[in-house]
Coordinates of C-alpha atoms in Angstrom, one line a residue:
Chain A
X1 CA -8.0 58.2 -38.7
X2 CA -9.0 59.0 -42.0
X3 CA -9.9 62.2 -43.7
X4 CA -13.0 61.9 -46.2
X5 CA -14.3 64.7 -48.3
X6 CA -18.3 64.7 -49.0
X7 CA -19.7 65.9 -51.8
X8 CA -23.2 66.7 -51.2
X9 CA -27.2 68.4 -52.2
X10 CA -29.4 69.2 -49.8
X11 CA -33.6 71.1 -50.2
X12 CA -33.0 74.2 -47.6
X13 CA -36.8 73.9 -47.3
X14 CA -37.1 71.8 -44.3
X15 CA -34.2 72.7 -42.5
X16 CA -33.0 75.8 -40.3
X17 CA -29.6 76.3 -42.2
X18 CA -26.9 74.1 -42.4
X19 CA -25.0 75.1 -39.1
X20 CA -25.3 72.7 -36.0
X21 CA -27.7 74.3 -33.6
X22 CA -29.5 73.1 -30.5
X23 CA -33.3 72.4 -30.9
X24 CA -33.9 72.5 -34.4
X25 CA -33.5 70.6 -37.7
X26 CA -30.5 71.8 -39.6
X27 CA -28.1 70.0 -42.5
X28 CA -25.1 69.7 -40.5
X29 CA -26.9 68.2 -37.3
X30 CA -28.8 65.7 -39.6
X31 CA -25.0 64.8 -41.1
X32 CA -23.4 64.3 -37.9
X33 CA -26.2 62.5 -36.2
X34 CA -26.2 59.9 -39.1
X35 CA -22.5 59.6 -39.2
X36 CA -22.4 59.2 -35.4
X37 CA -24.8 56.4 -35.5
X38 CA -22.5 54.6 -38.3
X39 CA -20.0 55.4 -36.4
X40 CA -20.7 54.7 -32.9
X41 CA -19.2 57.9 -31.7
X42 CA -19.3 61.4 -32.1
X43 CA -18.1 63.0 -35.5
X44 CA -18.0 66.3 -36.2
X45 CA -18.4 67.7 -39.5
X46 CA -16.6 70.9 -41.2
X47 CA -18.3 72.5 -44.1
X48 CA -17.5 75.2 -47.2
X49 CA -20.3 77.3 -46.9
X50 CA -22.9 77.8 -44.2
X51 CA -25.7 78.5 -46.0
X52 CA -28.6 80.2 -44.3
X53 CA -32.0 78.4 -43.4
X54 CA -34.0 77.9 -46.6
X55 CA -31.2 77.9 -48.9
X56 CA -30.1 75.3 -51.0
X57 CA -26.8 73.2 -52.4
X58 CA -26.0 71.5 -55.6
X59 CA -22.4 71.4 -54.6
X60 CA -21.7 71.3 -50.8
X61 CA -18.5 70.1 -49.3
X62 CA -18.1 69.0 -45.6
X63 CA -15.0 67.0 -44.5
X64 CA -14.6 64.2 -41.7
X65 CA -11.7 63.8 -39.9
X66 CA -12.9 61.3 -37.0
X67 CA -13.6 58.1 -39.0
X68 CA -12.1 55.0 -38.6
X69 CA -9.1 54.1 -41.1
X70 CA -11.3 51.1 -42.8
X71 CA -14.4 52.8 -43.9
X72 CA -15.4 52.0 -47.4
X73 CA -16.6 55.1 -48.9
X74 CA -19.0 53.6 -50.9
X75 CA -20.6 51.4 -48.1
X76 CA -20.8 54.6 -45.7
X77 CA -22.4 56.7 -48.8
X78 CA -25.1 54.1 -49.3
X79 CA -25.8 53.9 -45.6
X80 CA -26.0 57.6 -45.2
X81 CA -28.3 58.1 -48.2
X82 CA -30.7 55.4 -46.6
X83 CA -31.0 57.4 -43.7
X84 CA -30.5 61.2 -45.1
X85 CA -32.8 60.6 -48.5
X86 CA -34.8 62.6 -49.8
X87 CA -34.0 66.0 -48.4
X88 CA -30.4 65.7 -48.5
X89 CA -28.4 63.5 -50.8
X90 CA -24.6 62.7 -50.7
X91 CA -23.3 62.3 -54.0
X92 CA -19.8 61.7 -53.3
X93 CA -17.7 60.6 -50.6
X94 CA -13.9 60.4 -51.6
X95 CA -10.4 59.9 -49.3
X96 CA -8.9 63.1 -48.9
X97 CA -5.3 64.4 -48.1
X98 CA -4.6 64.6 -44.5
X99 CA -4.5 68.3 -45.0
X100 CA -7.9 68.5 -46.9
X101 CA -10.3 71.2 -45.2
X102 CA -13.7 71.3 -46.4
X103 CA -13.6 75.1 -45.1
X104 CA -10.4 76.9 -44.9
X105 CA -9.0 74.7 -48.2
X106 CA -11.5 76.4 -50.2
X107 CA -10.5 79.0 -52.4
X108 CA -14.0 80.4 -53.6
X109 CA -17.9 79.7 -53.4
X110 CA -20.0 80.3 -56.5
X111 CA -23.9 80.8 -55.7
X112 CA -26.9 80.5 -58.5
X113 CA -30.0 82.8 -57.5
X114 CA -33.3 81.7 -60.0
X115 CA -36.1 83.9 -60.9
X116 CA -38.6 83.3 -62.5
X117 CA -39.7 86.2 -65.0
X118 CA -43.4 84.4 -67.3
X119 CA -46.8 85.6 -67.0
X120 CA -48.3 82.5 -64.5
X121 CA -46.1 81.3 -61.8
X122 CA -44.7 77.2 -62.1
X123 CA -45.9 75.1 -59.0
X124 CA -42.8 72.8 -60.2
X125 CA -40.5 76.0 -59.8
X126 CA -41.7 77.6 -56.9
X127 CA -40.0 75.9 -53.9
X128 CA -36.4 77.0 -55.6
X129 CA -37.3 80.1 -58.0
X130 CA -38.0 83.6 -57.1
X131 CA -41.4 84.5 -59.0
X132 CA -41.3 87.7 -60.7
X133 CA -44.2 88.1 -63.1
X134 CA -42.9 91.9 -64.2
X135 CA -40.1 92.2 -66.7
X136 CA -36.5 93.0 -65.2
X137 CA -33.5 94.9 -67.5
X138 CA -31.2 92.6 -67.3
X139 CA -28.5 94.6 -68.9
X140 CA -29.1 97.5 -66.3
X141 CA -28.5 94.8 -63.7
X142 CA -25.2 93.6 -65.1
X143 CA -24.3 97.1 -65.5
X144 CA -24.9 97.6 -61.6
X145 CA -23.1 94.1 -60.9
X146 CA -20.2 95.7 -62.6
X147 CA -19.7 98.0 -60.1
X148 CA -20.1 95.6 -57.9
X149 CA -17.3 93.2 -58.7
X150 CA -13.9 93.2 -57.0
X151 CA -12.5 93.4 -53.0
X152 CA -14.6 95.4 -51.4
X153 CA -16.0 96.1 -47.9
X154 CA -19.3 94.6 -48.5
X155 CA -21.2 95.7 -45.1
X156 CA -24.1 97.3 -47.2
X157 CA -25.4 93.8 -48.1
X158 CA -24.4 91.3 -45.1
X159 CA -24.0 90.5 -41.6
X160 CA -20.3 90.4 -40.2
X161 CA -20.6 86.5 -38.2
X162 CA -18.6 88.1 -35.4
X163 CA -18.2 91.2 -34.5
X164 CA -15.1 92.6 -34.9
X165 CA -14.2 90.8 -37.8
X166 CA -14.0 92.4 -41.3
X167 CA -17.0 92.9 -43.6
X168 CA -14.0 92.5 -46.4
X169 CA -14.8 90.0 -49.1
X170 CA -13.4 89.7 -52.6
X171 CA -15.9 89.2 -55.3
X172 CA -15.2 87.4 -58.5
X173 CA -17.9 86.9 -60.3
X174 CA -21.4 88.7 -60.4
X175 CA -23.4 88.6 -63.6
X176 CA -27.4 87.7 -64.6
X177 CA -28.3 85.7 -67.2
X178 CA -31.6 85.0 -69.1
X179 CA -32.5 81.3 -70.2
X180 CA -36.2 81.1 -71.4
X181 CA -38.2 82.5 -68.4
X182 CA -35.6 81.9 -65.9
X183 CA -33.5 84.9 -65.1
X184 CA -30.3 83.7 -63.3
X185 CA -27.6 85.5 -60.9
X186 CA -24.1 84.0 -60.3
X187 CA -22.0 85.1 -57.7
X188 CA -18.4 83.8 -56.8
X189 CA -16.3 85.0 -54.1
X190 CA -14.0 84.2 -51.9
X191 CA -16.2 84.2 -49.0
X192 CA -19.4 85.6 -48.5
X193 CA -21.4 87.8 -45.3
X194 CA -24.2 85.9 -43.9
X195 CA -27.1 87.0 -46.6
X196 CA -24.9 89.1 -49.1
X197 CA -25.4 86.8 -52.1
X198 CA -29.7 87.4 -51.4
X199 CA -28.9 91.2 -50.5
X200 CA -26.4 91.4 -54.2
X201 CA -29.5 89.9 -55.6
X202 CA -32.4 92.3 -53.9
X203 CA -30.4 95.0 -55.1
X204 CA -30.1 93.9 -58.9
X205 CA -33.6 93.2 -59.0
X206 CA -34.7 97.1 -57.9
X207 CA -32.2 98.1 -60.9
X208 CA -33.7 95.6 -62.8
X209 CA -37.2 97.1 -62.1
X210 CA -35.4 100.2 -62.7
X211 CA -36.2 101.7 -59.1
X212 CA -32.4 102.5 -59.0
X213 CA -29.7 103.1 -61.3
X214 CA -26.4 101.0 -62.0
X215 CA -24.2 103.9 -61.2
X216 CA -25.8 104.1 -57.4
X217 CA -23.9 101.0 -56.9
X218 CA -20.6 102.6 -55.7
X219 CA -22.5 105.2 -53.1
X220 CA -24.0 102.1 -52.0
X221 CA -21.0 100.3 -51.3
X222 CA -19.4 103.0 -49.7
X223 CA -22.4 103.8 -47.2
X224 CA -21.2 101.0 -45.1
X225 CA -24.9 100.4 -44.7
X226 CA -27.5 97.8 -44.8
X227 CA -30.0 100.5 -45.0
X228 CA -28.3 101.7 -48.5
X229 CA -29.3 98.7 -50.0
X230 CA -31.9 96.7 -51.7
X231 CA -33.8 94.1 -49.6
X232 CA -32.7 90.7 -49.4
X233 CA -34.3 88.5 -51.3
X234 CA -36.1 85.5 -50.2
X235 CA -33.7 82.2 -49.2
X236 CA -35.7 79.5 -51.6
X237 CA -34.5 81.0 -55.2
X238 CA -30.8 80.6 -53.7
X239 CA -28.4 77.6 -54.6
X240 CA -24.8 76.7 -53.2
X241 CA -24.0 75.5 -56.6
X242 CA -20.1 74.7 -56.6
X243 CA -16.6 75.3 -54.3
X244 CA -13.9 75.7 -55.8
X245 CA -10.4 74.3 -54.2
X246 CA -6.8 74.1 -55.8
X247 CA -5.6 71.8 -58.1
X248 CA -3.9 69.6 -56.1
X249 CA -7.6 68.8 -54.2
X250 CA -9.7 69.3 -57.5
X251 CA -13.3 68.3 -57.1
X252 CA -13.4 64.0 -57.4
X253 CA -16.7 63.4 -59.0
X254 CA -18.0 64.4 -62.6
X255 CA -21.9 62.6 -62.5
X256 CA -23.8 65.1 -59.5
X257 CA -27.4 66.3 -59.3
X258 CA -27.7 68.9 -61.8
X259 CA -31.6 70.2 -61.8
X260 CA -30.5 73.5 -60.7
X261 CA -27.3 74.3 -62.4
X262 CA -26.4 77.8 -63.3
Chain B
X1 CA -72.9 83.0 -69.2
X2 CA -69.5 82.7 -71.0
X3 CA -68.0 79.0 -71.2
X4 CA -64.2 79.1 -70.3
X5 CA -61.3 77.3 -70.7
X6 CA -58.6 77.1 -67.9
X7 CA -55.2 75.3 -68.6
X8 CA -53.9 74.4 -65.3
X9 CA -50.6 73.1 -63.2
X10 CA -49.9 71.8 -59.8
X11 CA -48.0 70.1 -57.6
X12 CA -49.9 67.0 -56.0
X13 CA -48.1 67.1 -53.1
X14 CA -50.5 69.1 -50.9
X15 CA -54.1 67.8 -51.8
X16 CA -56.0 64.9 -51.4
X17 CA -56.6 64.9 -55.3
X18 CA -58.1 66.7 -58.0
X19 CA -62.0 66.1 -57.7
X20 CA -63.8 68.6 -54.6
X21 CA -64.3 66.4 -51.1
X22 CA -65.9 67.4 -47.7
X23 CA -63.3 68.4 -45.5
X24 CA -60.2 67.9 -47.4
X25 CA -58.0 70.0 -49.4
X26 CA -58.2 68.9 -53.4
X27 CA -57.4 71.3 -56.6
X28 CA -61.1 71.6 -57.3
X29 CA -62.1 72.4 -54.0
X30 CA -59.2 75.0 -53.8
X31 CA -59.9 76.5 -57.3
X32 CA -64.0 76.7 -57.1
X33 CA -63.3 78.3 -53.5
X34 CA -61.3 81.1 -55.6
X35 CA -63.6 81.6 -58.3
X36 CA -66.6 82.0 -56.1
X37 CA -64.7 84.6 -54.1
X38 CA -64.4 86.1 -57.3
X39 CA -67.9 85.6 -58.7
X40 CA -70.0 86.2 -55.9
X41 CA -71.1 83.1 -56.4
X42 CA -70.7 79.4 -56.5
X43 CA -69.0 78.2 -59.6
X44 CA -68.8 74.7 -60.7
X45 CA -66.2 73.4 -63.0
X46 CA -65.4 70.1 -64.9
X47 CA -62.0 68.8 -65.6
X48 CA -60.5 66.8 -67.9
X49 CA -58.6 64.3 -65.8
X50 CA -59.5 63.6 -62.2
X51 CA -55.9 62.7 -60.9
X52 CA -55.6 61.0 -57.6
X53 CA -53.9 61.9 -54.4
X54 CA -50.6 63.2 -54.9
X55 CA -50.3 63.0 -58.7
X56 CA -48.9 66.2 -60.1
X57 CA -50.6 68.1 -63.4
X58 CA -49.1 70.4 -66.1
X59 CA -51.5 70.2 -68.7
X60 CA -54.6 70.0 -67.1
X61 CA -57.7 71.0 -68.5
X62 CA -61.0 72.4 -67.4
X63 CA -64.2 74.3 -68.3
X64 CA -66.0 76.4 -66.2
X65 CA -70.1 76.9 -67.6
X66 CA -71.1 79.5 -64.4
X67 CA -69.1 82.7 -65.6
X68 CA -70.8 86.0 -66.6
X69 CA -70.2 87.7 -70.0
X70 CA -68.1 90.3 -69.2
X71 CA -65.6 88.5 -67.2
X72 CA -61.7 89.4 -68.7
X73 CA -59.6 86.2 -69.2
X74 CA -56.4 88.2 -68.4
X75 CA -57.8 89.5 -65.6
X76 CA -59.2 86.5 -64.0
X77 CA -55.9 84.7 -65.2
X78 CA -54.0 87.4 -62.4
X79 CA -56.6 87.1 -59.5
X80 CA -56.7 83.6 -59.3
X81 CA -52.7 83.0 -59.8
X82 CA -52.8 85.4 -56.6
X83 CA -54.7 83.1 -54.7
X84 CA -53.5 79.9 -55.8
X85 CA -49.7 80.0 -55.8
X86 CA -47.6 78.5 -55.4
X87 CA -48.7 75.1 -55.3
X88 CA -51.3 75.7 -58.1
X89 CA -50.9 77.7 -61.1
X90 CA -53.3 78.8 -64.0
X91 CA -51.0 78.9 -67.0
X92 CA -53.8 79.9 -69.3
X93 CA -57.9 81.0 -69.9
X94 CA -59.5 81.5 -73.3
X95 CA -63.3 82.2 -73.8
X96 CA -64.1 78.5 -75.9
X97 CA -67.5 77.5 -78.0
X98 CA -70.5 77.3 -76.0
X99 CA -70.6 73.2 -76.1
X100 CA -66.9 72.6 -75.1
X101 CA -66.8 70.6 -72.1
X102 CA -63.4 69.9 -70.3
X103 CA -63.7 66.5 -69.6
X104 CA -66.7 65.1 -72.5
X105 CA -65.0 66.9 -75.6
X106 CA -61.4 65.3 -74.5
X107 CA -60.3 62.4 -76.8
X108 CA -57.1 61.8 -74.9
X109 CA -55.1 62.2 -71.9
X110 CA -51.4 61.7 -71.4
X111 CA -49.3 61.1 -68.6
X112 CA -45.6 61.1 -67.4
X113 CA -44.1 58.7 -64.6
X114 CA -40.5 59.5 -64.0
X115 CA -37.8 57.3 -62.7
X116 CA -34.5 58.7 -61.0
X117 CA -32.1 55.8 -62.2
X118 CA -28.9 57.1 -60.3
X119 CA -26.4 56.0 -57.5
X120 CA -27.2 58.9 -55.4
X121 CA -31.1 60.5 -55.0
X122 CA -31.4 64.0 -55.9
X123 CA -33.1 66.1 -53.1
X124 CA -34.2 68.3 -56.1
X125 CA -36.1 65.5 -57.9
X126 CA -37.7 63.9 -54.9
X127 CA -41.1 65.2 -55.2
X128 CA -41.4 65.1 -58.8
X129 CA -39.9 61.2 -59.2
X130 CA -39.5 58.1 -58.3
X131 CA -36.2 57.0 -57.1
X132 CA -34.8 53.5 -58.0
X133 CA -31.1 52.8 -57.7
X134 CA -30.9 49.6 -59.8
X135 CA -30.9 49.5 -63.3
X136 CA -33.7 49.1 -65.6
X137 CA -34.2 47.2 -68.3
X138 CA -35.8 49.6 -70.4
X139 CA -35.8 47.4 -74.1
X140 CA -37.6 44.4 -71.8
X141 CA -39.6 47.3 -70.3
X142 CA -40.8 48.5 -73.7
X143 CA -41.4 44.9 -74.8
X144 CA -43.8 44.3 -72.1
X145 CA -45.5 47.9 -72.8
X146 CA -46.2 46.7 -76.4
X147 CA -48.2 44.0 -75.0
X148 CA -50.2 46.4 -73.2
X149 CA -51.4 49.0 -75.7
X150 CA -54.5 48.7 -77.4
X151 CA -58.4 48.6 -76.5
X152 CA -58.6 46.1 -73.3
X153 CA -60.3 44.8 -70.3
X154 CA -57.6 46.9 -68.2
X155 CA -59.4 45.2 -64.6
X156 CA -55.9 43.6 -63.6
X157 CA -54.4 47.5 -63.6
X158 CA -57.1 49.9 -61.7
X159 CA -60.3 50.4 -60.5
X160 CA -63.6 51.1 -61.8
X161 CA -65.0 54.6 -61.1
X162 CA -68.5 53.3 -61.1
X163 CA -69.5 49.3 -59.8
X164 CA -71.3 48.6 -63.3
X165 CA -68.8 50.6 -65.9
X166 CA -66.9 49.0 -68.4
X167 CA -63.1 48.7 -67.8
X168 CA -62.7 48.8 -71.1
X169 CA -59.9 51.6 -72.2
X170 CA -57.9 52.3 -75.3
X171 CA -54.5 53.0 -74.5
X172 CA -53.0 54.1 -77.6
X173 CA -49.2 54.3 -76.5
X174 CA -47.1 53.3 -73.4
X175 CA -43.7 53.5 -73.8
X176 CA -40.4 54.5 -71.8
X177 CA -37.4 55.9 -72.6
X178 CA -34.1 56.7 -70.7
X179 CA -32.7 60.5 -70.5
X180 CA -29.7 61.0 -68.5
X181 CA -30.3 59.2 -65.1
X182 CA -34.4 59.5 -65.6
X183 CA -36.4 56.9 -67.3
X184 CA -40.3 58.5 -68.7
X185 CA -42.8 56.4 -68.8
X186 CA -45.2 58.1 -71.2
X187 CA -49.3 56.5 -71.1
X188 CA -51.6 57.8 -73.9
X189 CA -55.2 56.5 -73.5
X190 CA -59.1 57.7 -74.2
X191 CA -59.1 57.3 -70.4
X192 CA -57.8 55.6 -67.7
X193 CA -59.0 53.8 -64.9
X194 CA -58.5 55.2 -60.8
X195 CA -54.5 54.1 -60.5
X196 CA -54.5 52.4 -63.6
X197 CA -51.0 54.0 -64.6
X198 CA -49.3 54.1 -61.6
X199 CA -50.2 50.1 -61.8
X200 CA -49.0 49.6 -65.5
X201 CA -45.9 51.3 -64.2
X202 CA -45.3 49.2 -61.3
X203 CA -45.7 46.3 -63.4
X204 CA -43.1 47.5 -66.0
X205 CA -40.8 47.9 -63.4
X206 CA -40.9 44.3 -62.1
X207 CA -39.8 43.7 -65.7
X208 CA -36.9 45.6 -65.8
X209 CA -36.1 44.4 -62.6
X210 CA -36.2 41.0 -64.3
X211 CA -39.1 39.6 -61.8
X212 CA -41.1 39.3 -64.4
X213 CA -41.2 38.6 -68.4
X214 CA -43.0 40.8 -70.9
X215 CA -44.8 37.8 -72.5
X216 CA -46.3 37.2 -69.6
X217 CA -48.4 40.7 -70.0
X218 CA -50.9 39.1 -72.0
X219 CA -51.8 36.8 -68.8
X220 CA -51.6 39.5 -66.4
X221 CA -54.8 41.5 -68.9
X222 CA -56.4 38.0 -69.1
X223 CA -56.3 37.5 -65.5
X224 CA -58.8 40.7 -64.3
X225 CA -57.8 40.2 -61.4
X226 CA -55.3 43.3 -59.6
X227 CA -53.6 40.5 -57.8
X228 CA -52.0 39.3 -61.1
X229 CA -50.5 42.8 -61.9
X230 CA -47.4 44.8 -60.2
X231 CA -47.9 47.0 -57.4
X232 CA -49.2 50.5 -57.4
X233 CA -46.5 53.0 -58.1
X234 CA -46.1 56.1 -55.9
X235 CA -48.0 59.5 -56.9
X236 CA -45.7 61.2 -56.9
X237 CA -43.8 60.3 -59.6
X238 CA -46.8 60.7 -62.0
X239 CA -47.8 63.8 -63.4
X240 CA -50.7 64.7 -66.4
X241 CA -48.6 66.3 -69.2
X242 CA -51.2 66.7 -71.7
X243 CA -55.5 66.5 -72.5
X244 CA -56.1 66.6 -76.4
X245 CA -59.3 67.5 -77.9
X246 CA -60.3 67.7 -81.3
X247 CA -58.7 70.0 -83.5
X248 CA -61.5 72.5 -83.5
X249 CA -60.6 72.7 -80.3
X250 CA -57.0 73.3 -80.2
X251 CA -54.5 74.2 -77.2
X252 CA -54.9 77.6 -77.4
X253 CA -51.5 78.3 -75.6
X254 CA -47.7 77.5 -76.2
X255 CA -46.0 79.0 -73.4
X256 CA -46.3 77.0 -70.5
X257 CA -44.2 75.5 -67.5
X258 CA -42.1 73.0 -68.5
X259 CA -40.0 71.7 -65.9
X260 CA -41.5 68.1 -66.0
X261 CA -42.4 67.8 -69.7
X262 CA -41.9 64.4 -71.4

């Protein structure tokens, strides 16, 4: 058996989240049903980051460990593009160490939420952009991202997946940028909750609107609350833009889709 | 009565083209259903460039004669944009002289087709271009297009509106260039005929396939016969960048989306 590490895009639009579920279209079960037709047999898929339904990636990772030994990357990449195309599009498929794992390898995820901040909203922009025709302070929102930043218990602005386990996460990197009329948020962490990079973002943007204040941010945090928070903001201005993995398993391709790179 | 001027963008995807039809959704039908709602009353409007099914616009044009006196640009601008997102957006309304007319007072029209040259399709780029995995020739594709410009019988490329008009157009510039992984194909004419650039792009791209040479455009325009040209490019790969008029009528506006500009 082989291990193979996919690099891949996908348009959240169409599809209920990446996660295998029964019943409905998602990224992962579109993945695996494609690769189990090439290959005859069940495969099963594990992935970086399970983005929620509506939300899309630039820089997915899923890796494969049920292949057969002689599969030709480049042949099974073509094939799966014929059938995957145009929704989702794998844009690298490499051989990986034995020990690769798309998921637990990982040492970080870095999101990109867009806004749009102009006067008329871009029908070109819309299926990936928040629309925000009122101005938003953007150095009040970096201020509140500052206190933001660092290992927190983040259950103000996400869902713990299972119960009992901890809301804990350690975030890197959380800063807004403006380029032109897009406004853009990064966000890096180790790991996110299920909707905290959308929640982060409904926050900034009520600071940004100047409905609260940076320095609310700590109270907010330490509320423990979803209520404390901002809402969260819609899934289509949200991108899976990179994972980051050590050295050793340092990402193989250079030429990837880049129309939504923060 | 006030005589407007509405600078326009959408996405083709969701209309069965620009000009108003019984029973199916087109960008005229939607935008005259909006401002009559608005008016009180119907409200007919000419436009610059009837795109077909499916073709995308950024720099529409058109001119709306039924308005009364005291209607607010700015205003109207803000209703209408509420209506008409996401897939259709007004980037722009200015009051104009009393005899412009969108579609008699144009001189030109300009369109985009976009390629997606790459090894992988971009799930981000789907709706907005054509993909095509091989390579192009783009010097033999250029060669050809210089064969093409100028004031001809264009019957071999599109259909006449009208059984008796003239297919006689003057396309002043037709050319395509490579940018990164997309090739633009960029057609300037007084007008064009129903499909006629999605067919001069089809034919180009049996020449950079190397099916065909450009000295054999002259023969293809010879021929008047739409059997003798390409095939009919898909929509949506094709979007209306720009209308010009006169310089007494001017663009009144510089901001405006961007995201597909050529």
């Amino acid at each position: 058996m082989v291990n193979l590490r996919l690099d891949i895009a996908y348009n959240g639009a169409p599809f209920h989240g990446f996660a295998r579920q029964p019943d409905v279209r998602t990224v992962q079960g579109d993945i695996e049903a494609a690769l189990a037709r090439l290959a005859g047999a069940p495969v099963r898929t594990n992935v970086a980051g399970r983005t929620d339904a509506g939300v899309h990636a630039l820089g997915q990772v899923i890796s494969v460990h049920d292949l057969a030994d002689d599969v030709e990357p480049a042949r099974l990449q073509a094939a799966l593009n014929g059938v995957l195309a145009p929704h989702i599009s794998i844009w690298g498929i490499s051989v990986a160490d034995p020990q690769f794992h798309a998921r637990f390898s990982a040492r970080s995820r870095t999101y990109v939420y867009a806004i749009l901040q102009a006067e008329a909203p871009d029908p070109f922009l819309a299926a990936t952009t928040l629309y925000h025709p009122a101005d938003l302070d953007v150095a009040a929102m970096n201020e509140a991202a500052g206190h933001l930043v660092g290992p927190h218990d983040f259950s103000s602005f996400g869902r713990v997946p299972e119960p009992d386990a901890t809301a804990e996460r350690n975030l890197f990197e959380l800063r807004c940028r403006r380029e032109g009329s897009i406004i853009r948020v990064r966000a890096r962490a180790n790991a996110f909750l299920q909707q905290m990079v959308r929640s982060l973002v409904g926050t900034l943007i009520q600071t940004g609107e100047g409905k609260s204040a940076p320095q609310e941010m700590p109270q907010i945090l330490a509320a423990r609350d979803r209520a404390s928070a901002g809402p969260v903001a819609p899934p289509y201005g949200l991108c899976l833009v990179s994972v980051e993995y050590d050295d050793g398993w340092k990402k193989p391709f250079e030429a990837r889709p880049g129309s939504l790179e923060g």
